[in-house]
Amino acid sequence: MKNFKYILFVASALSLTSCESLLDEDPQYTINTKVQFSSVENAQKALLGCYGYMTADNAYGQAWQEVTIGYSSMGWVQTASSSTDKLASLDGDPTEQINSMAWKGMYKVIGEANAFIANIEVSSLSDEAKTRMEAEARFLRALAYYNLAVAYGDLPLKTTPSAHDGVAVPRSPKAEVFEQVRLDWEYAFTHLPEKNDDGYATKWAAKAYLGKLYHTLACQGDNAAWGKAKACFDEVYGKYTLESKFGDLFVDNVKGAKESIFQVNFVLAGATTRNRASWLVAPSGSCNGQAFDRIRASKALHDYFIATYPEDPRFEISYFSKWRAYGGVGTGVKPQVEPIPTARDSGYAYPYFTYTKRGEAKPAGWKNVKQYVGRLPYEKFANPASPSMKELLEIIGDTATDYQRGLQAFILNTTTKPSTNTRSWPYFKKPFDPNQSGNNSHKNLILYRYADMLLMMADVYNEMDQKGKAIDLVDEVLARARRSGAKPAVQPAKWSTDLSKEQVREKIFFERIFEGIGEPEMYQKMRLRGTEMLKKVLELNNNHGIILESVAKNPSRNGNWGERIFNKANLNDADFLKKNLLLPIPKDEIDTNSSIDFTDNNFGY
């Protein structure tokens, strides 16, 4: 089996020369090109290198996940007045380095694919072998260009190795980039096998991505693309099935998932190609490896999910705010403090807190008094999506009960100043690996799931005035969610057919976000429908009662641990919304590509 192997060939198959530009990715093979492409086996090693660069730190190994989740507006990062803080605060500029890493990571894949295609086409291999391997390389090139075009808009478009046309490449219109993506995925659909091992391109993956491409074009204004997306999705429908349980998609080294349209696989010990997402999201003291918790989850989306779908089993799989305490890197779970497991053996974050009861004696044989766990009382809020400080203060009252005292300490540092500390935000659970080794996770990463295709397919049917079919398609995803807990759940309930077309459109938009929380593409999904829907997302944050109170009482944001209100609460600013539909072209690229200058960046940068 090839599973989990392709990243092993990155270092051994290719040796890259230094680059003056981020686009200068012209690989020089460790043996000469004629020998490298003299046999199918040798050429396959070079192709595996193309796959492997998708898993590198600059790509899905870290940067592409960090950018698309952390800078989505619903992923929280420390407010330290850094370039990272500014980009997460939607006030970014081109200097931010993680953004530059992500850009370079995708162009690395493109450069490797371009070189591979150029060499395989002139090799002496059989036409069948050349065509199949070229189709795989073009599939990967299309995915990298699609990712970049959706996130950055107009791009330098290169389809030949750097040595053939230099590295000073101007930006091409996004429409031209998408056309190259279409051509590559069409070629891949024609020439790839119907089935392959996990982590490798297939015919139906290419067709599903074509549907995704047309759905993107349609959402961005190409009305003719709705029908094209429908044709693609109709062909793929039934070629995959949903996993029985939502949580089975996010286990260690997931493989053989019926729902996986395309995924990238990692090895645990890889020096340059590894999954470092858990390291980014893990709370301190929550795992066996390094835990930097650089990315947290926004309260706003967390609470909106609770308000929309109370008791949805997906919630506990998407977020976590409770974890078993670990002693440190490589030390394993901390020993129990008391004769039985207690709250002192664990860590807690929003919306959970711990408290003790006044006057309660230590249980016999215990070292400490008992510690209790409380939770924000969502059932008492008029709008659980936005708990207000007024409601919380009314619940706290005169702090007559121990729970109320604990709640007060959790929400307020003093009677007037909201609490801002390392536990003030929940965490994304899907990338989390409590058994990670150092900063390397055991988890593979599904990039495109059948569930998301069904939701996009529903969006297409709704736009083509088949609302009933759209609701049925959505309910395939919701029904799986209802089955994903320990026992069948009522939520998320099937949508009413009384909803209008416009209401279904908005609900599908947010359903894709709920289903994909903590997975790559959070950034893109929130911007797919333009400024109108992006504004609705940002309003969740700017209207959240605890966030509003925190910013009002702590405008300096208390060092690293403050909250954000986007654009000083002005979401009617059309320029602000337009700017934040795209990421900035990195300064590193502008400095090294003479065909782009600082005036040629995206709007607002």
Tab-separated table of N, CA and C in Angstrom, residues 370-421:
chain	number	residue	atom	x	y	z
A	370	LYS	N	-13.098	19.574	47.629
A	370	LYS	CA	-13.610	19.210	46.311
A	370	LYS	C	-13.750	20.439	45.434
A	371	GLN	N	-13.425	20.272	44.156
A	371	GLN	CA	-13.556	21.353	43.183
A	371	GLN	C	-14.684	20.996	42.220
A	372	TYR	N	-15.565	21.962	41.962
A	372	TYR	CA	-16.720	21.750	41.089
A	372	TYR	C	-16.506	22.459	39.760
A	373	VAL	N	-17.233	22.013	38.745
A	373	VAL	CA	-17.133	22.596	37.406
A	373	VAL	C	-18.453	23.260	37.049
A	374	GLY	N	-18.396	24.519	36.666
A	374	GLY	CA	-19.573	25.254	36.222
A	374	GLY	C	-19.479	25.603	34.745
A	375	ARG	N	-20.573	26.055	34.199
A	375	ARG	CA	-20.661	26.398	32.772
A	375	ARG	C	-21.550	27.623	32.626
A	376	LEU	N	-21.275	28.441	31.626
A	376	LEU	CA	-22.168	29.569	31.381
A	376	LEU	C	-23.597	29.061	31.235
A	377	PRO	N	-24.558	29.708	31.846
A	377	PRO	CA	-25.951	29.234	31.823
A	377	PRO	C	-26.681	29.665	30.548
A	378	TYR	N	-26.349	29.042	29.435
A	378	TYR	CA	-26.927	29.447	28.154
A	378	TYR	C	-28.452	29.409	28.176
A	379	GLU	N	-29.022	28.475	28.924
A	379	GLU	CA	-30.476	28.332	28.952
A	379	GLU	C	-31.164	29.558	29.553
A	380	LYS	N	-30.410	30.418	30.248
A	380	LYS	CA	-30.990	31.601	30.877
A	380	LYS	C	-30.825	32.861	30.037
A	381	PHE	N	-30.102	32.765	28.925
A	381	PHE	CA	-29.855	33.949	28.116
A	381	PHE	C	-30.975	34.127	27.089
A	382	ALA	N	-31.372	35.361	26.869
A	382	ALA	CA	-32.382	35.649	25.853
A	382	ALA	C	-31.894	35.229	24.476
A	383	ASN	N	-30.612	35.436	24.231
A	383	ASN	CA	-29.996	35.026	22.970
A	383	ASN	C	-28.687	34.322	23.298
A	384	PRO	N	-28.675	32.986	23.294
A	384	PRO	CA	-27.435	32.266	23.641
A	384	PRO	C	-26.264	32.597	22.729
A	385	ALA	N	-26.524	33.120	21.534
A	385	ALA	CA	-25.434	33.503	20.635
A	385	ALA	C	-24.711	34.745	21.127
A	386	SER	N	-25.335	35.463	22.063
A	386	SER	CA	-24.723	36.701	22.556
A	386	SER	C	-25.069	36.930	24.013
A	387	PRO	N	-24.442	36.167	24.914
A	387	PRO	CA	-24.690	36.406	26.340
A	387	PRO	C	-24.307	37.839	26.702
A	388	SER	N	-25.208	38.551	27.337
A	388	SER	CA	-24.920	39.947	27.672
A	388	SER	C	-24.381	40.062	29.093
A	389	MET	N	-23.575	41.084	29.321
A	389	MET	CA	-23.050	41.304	30.652
A	389	MET	C	-24.172	41.655	31.624
A	390	LYS	N	-25.221	42.333	31.143
A	390	LYS	CA	-26.359	42.664	32.005
A	390	LYS	C	-27.011	41.381	32.527
A	391	GLU	N	-27.227	40.407	31.640
A	391	GLU	CA	-27.815	39.138	32.060
A	391	GLU	C	-26.902	38.409	33.046
A	392	LEU	N	-25.617	38.416	32.763
A	392	LEU	CA	-24.681	37.726	33.643
A	392	LEU	C	-24.632	38.356	35.027
A	393	LEU	N	-24.648	39.673	35.077
A	393	LEU	CA	-24.618	40.344	36.373
A	393	LEU	C	-25.899	40.077	37.160
A	394	GLU	N	-27.026	39.960	36.451
A	394	GLU	CA	-28.273	39.631	37.133
A	394	GLU	C	-28.220	38.214	37.696
A	395	ILE	N	-27.599	37.283	36.948
A	395	ILE	CA	-27.468	35.908	37.418
A	395	ILE	C	-26.507	35.844	38.601
A	396	ILE	N	-25.411	36.585	38.520
A	396	ILE	CA	-24.436	36.604	39.616
A	396	ILE	C	-25.058	37.205	40.870
A	397	GLY	N	-25.850	38.243	40.690
A	397	GLY	CA	-26.563	38.839	41.812
A	397	GLY	C	-25.629	39.241	42.936
A	398	ASP	N	-26.018	38.876	44.159
A	398	ASP	CA	-25.204	39.234	45.322
A	398	ASP	C	-24.212	38.134	45.679
A	399	THR	N	-23.946	37.233	44.726
A	399	THR	CA	-22.998	36.119	44.895
A	399	THR	C	-23.352	35.256	46.101
A	400	ALA	N	-24.654	35.016	46.279
A	400	ALA	CA	-25.090	34.235	47.429
A	400	ALA	C	-24.685	32.777	47.332
A	401	THR	N	-24.590	32.236	46.130
A	401	THR	CA	-24.235	30.827	45.986
A	401	THR	C	-22.799	30.689	45.520
A	402	ASP	N	-22.254	29.521	45.732
A	402	ASP	CA	-20.870	29.276	45.329
A	402	ASP	C	-20.735	29.267	43.804
A	403	TYR	N	-21.743	28.733	43.113
A	403	TYR	CA	-21.719	28.772	41.644
A	403	TYR	C	-21.655	30.215	41.156
A	404	GLN	N	-22.473	31.075	41.741
A	404	GLN	CA	-22.477	32.475	41.325
A	404	GLN	C	-21.130	33.134	41.583
A	405	ARG	N	-20.509	32.817	42.696
A	405	ARG	CA	-19.176	33.340	42.986
A	405	ARG	C	-18.165	32.861	41.943
A	406	GLY	N	-18.258	31.577	41.585
A	406	GLY	CA	-17.362	31.049	40.569
A	406	GLY	C	-17.579	31.691	39.220
A	407	LEU	N	-18.852	31.908	38.873
A	407	LEU	CA	-19.181	32.569	37.613
A	407	LEU	C	-18.651	33.989	37.603
A	408	GLN	N	-18.789	34.687	38.715
A	408	GLN	CA	-18.288	36.059	38.791
A	408	GLN	C	-16.768	36.094	38.587
A	409	ALA	N	-16.055	35.202	39.232
A	409	ALA	CA	-14.600	35.184	39.088
A	409	ALA	C	-14.191	34.840	37.652
A	410	PHE	N	-14.995	34.001	37.000
A	410	PHE	CA	-14.687	33.615	35.621
A	410	PHE	C	-14.919	34.767	34.658
A	411	ILE	N	-15.989	35.514	34.881
A	411	ILE	CA	-16.360	36.586	33.962
A	411	ILE	C	-15.659	37.894	34.299
A	412	LEU	N	-15.420	38.158	35.583
A	412	LEU	CA	-14.896	39.453	36.004
A	412	LEU	C	-13.620	39.308	36.820
A	413	ASN	N	-12.618	40.123	36.474
A	413	ASN	CA	-11.449	40.234	37.343
A	413	ASN	C	-11.807	41.048	38.578
A	414	THR	N	-12.596	42.088	38.371
A	414	THR	CA	-13.154	42.875	39.471
A	414	THR	C	-14.644	42.994	39.188
A	415	THR	N	-15.345	43.760	39.950
A	415	THR	CA	-16.784	43.908	39.706
A	415	THR	C	-17.073	44.685	38.431
A	416	THR	N	-16.059	45.295	37.870
A	416	THR	CA	-16.306	46.120	36.676
A	416	THR	C	-15.476	45.717	35.470
A	417	LYS	N	-14.438	44.918	35.650
A	417	LYS	CA	-13.529	44.641	34.536
A	417	LYS	C	-13.616	43.176	34.112
A	418	PRO	N	-14.016	42.900	32.859
A	418	PRO	CA	-14.139	41.505	32.422
A	418	PRO	C	-12.798	40.770	32.481
A	419	SER	N	-12.885	39.493	32.739
A	419	SER	CA	-11.699	38.653	32.822
A	419	SER	C	-11.146	38.383	31.428
A	420	THR	N	-9.853	38.549	31.262
A	420	THR	CA	-9.177	38.174	30.018
A	420	THR	C	-7.905	37.429	30.404
A	421	ASN	N	-7.886	36.140	30.105
A	421	ASN	CA	-6.743	35.321	30.477
A	421	ASN	C	-6.631	34.165	29.494
